[in-house]
Short mmCIF file of C-alpha atoms in Angstrom, two decimals:
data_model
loop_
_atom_site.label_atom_id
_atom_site.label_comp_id
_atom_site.label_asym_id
_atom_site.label_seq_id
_atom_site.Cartn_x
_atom_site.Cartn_y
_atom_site.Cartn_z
CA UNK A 232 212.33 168.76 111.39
CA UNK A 233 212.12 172.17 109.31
CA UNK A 234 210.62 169.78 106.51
CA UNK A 235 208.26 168.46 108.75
CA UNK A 236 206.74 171.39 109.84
CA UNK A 237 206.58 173.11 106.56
CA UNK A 238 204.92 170.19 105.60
CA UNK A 239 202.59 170.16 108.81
CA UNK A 240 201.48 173.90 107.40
CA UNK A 241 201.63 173.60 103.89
CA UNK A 242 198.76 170.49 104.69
CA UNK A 243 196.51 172.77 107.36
CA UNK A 244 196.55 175.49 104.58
CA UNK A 245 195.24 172.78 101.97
CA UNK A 246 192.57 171.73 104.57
CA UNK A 247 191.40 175.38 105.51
CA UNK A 248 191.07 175.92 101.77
CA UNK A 249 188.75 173.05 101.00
CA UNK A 250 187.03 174.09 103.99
CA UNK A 251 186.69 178.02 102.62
CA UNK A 252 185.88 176.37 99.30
CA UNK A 253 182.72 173.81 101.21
CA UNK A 254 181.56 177.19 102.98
CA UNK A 255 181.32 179.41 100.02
CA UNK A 256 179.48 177.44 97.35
CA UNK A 257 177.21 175.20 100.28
CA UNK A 258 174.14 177.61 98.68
CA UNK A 259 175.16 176.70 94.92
CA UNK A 260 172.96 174.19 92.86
CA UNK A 261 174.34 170.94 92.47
CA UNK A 262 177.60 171.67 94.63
CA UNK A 263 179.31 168.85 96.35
CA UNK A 264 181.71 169.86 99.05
CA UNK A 265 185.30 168.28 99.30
CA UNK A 266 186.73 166.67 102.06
CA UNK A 267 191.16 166.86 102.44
CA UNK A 268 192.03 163.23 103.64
CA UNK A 269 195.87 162.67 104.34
CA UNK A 270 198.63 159.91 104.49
CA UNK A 271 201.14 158.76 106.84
CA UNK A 272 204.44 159.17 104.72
CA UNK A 273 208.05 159.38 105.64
CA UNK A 274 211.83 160.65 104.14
CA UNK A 275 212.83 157.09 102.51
CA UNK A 276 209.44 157.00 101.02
CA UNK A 277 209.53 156.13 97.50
CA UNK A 278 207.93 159.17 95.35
CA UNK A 279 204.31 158.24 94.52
CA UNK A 280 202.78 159.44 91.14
CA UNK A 281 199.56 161.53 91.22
CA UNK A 282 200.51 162.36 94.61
CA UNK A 283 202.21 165.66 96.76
CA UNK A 284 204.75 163.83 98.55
CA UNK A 285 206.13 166.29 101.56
CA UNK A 286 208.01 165.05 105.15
CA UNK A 287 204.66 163.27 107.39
CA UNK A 288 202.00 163.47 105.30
CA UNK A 289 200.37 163.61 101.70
CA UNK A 290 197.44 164.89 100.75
CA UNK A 291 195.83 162.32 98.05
CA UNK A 292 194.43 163.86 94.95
CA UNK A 293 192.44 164.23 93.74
CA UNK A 294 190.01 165.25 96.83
CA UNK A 295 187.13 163.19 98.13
CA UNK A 296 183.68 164.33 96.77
CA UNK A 297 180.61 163.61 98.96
CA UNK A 298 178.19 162.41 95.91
CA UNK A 299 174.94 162.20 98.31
CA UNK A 300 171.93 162.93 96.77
CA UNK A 301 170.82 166.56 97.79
CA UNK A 302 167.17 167.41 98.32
CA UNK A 303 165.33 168.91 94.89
CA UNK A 304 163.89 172.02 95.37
CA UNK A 305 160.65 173.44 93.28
CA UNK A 306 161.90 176.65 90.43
CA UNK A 307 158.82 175.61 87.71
CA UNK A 308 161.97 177.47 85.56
CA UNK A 309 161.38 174.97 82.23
CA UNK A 310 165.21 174.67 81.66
CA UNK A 311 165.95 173.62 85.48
CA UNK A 312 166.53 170.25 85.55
CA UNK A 313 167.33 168.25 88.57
CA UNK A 314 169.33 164.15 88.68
CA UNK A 315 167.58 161.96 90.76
CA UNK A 316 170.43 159.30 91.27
CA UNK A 317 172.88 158.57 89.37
CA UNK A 318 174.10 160.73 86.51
CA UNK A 319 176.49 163.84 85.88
CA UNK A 320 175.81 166.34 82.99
CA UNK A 321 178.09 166.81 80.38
CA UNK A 322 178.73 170.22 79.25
CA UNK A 323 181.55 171.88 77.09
CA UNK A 324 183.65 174.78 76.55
CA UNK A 325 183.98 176.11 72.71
CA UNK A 326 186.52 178.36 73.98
CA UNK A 327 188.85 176.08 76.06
CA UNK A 328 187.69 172.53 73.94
CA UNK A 329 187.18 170.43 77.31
CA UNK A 330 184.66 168.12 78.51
CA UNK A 331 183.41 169.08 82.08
CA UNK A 332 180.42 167.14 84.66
CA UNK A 333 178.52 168.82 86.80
CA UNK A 334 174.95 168.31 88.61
CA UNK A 335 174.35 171.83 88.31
CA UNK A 336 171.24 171.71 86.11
CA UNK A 337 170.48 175.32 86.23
CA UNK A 338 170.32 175.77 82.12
CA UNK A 339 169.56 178.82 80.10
CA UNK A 340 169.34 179.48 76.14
CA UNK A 341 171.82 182.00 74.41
CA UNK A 342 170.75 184.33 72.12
CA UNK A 343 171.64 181.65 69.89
CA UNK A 344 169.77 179.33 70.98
CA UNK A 345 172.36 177.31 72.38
CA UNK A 346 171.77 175.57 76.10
CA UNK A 347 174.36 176.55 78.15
CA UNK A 348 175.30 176.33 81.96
CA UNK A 349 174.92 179.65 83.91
CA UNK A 350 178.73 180.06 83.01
CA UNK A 351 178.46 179.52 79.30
CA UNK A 352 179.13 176.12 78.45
CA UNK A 353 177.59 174.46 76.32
CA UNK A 354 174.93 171.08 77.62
CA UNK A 355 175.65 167.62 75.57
CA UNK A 356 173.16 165.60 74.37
CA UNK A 357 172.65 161.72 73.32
CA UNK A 358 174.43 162.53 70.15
CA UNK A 359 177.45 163.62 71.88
CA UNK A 360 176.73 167.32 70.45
CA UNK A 361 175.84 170.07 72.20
CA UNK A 362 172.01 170.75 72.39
CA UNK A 363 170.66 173.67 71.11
CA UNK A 364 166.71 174.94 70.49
CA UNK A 365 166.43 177.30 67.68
CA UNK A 366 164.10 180.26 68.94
CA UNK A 367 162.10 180.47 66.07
CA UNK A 368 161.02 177.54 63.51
CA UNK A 369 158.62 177.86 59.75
CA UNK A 370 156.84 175.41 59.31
CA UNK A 371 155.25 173.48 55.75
CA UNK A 372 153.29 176.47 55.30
CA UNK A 373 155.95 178.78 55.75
CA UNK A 374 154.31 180.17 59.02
CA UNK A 375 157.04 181.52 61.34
CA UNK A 376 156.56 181.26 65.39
CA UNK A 377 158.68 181.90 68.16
CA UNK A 378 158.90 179.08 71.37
CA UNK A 379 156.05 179.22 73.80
CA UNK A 380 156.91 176.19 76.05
CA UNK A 381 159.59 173.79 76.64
CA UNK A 382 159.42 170.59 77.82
CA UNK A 383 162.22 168.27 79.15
CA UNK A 384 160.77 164.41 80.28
CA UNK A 385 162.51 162.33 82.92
CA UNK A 386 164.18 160.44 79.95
CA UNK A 387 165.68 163.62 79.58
CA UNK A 388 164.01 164.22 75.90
CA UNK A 389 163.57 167.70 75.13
CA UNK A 390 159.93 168.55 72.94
CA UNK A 391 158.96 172.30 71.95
CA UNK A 392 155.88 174.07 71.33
CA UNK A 393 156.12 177.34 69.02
CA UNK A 394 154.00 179.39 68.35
CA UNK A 395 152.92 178.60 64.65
CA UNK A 396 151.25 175.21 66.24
CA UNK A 397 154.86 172.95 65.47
CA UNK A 398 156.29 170.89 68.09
CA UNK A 399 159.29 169.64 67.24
CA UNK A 400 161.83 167.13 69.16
CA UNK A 401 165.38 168.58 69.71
CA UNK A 402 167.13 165.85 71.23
CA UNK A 403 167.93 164.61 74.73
CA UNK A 404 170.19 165.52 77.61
CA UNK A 405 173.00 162.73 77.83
CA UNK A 406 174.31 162.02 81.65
CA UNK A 407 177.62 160.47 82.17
CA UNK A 408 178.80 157.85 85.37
CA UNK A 409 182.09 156.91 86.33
CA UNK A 410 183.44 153.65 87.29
CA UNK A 411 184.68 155.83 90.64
CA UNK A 412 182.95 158.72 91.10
CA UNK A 413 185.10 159.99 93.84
CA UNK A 414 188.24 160.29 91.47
CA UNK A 415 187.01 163.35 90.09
CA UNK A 416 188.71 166.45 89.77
CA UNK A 417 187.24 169.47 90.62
CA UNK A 418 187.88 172.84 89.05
CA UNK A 419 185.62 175.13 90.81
CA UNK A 420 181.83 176.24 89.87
CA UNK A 421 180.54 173.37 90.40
CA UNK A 422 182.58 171.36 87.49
CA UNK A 423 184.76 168.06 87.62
CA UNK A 424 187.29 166.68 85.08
CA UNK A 425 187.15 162.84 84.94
CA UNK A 426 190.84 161.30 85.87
CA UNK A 427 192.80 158.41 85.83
CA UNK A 428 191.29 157.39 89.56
CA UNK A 429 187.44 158.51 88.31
CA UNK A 430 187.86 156.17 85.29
CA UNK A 431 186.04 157.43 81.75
CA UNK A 432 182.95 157.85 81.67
CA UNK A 433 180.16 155.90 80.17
CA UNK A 434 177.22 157.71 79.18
CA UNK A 435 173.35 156.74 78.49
CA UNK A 436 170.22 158.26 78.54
CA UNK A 437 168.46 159.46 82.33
CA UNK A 438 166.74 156.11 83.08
CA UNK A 439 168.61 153.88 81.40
CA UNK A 440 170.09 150.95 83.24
CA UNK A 441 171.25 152.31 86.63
CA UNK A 442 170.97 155.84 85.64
CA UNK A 443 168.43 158.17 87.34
CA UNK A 444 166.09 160.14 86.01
CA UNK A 445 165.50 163.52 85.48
CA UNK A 446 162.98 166.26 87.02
CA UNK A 447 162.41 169.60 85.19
CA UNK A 448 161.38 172.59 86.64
CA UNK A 449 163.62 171.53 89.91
CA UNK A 450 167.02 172.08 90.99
CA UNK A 451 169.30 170.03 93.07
CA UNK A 452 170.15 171.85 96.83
#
């Protein structure tokens, strides 16, 4: 009975989390709120792997995503980019080495030139490397200019204009899918880790086959 009601808690804490969790980030690009959904289990259950096993109930992990669509909202910002249907981004952390999705396209260059999420990691392209637009490019004639616009199609192809009169291709935003979606596993910000429930991903360029396509200067709500 103890075990139960321990159990009973431990599962109402887990649910006002997620909850706290939906609340906080329901303003944050791209965010998709969880949603706890829980299991009738008992004592002589056998254990079940991937899974908190307690007296009543488990919680199944990893949580349920809602993947809806959310309404695209007008920045003109040239590196906001917004998914129209299907299609994560891919981004990664130099630091930590791990490969992250997210439908956050909020995107900003380093000093480096390097795009990057808001929190620093680094946007994939096609190539499976992560893009990057040099500030400043010399051209035949050895005439130096900086970037005066960037432009980012719905294929997701990425062409910039500098200031010496160059424009110059530097690649294409990759988006990944997942045989189940909803098996992601989120790690906060905004970011999911693909699992053995979400399947690997396959990835393609915006537009190609089911994919969506993609719509700069916007941001997903």
């Amino acid at each position: 009975m103890i075990s139960t009601i321990r159990n009973a808690l431990h599962m109402a804490s887990q649910d006002i989390a997620i909850i706290t969790n939906n609340i906080a980030n329901a303003g944050s690009t791209g965010f998709k709120r969880s949603d706890s959904h829980f299991l009738d289990s008992y004592a002589e259950d056998p254990p079940i792997r991937g899974r908190n096993v307690g007296f009543g109930a488990l919680a199944e992990e990893p949580r349920r995503q809602d993947n809806k669509q959310g309404a695209l909202k007008v920045t003109n910002a040239a590196l906001d980019v917004a998914v129209s249907g299907v299609g994560m981004f891919i981004t990664t952390s130099e630091v930590e080495g791990d490969v992250t999705f997210t439908r956050d396209g909020s995107f900003l260059l380093d000093i480096a030139g390097n795009v990057t999420t808001t929190d620093g990691r680094g946007v994939i392209g096609i190539d499976g490397q992560p893009l990057a637009i040099p500030p400043e490019h010399v051209n035949a004639r050895g005439e130096s200019g900086l970037i005066e616009t960037i432009d980012i199609n719905e294929r997701g192809q990425i062409q910039v204009t500098y200031g010496n009169g160059s424009i110059i291709d530097r690649g294409a935003i990759a988006l990944a899918d997942f045989p189940n979606i909803g098996g992601l596993r989120t790690i906060g910000g905004g970011h999911f880790k693909a699992t053995e429930k979400s399947g690997p991903p396959f990835v393609a360029l915006p537009m190609e086959g089911n994919f969506g396509k993609l719509f700069s200067g916007h941001l997903e709500a």
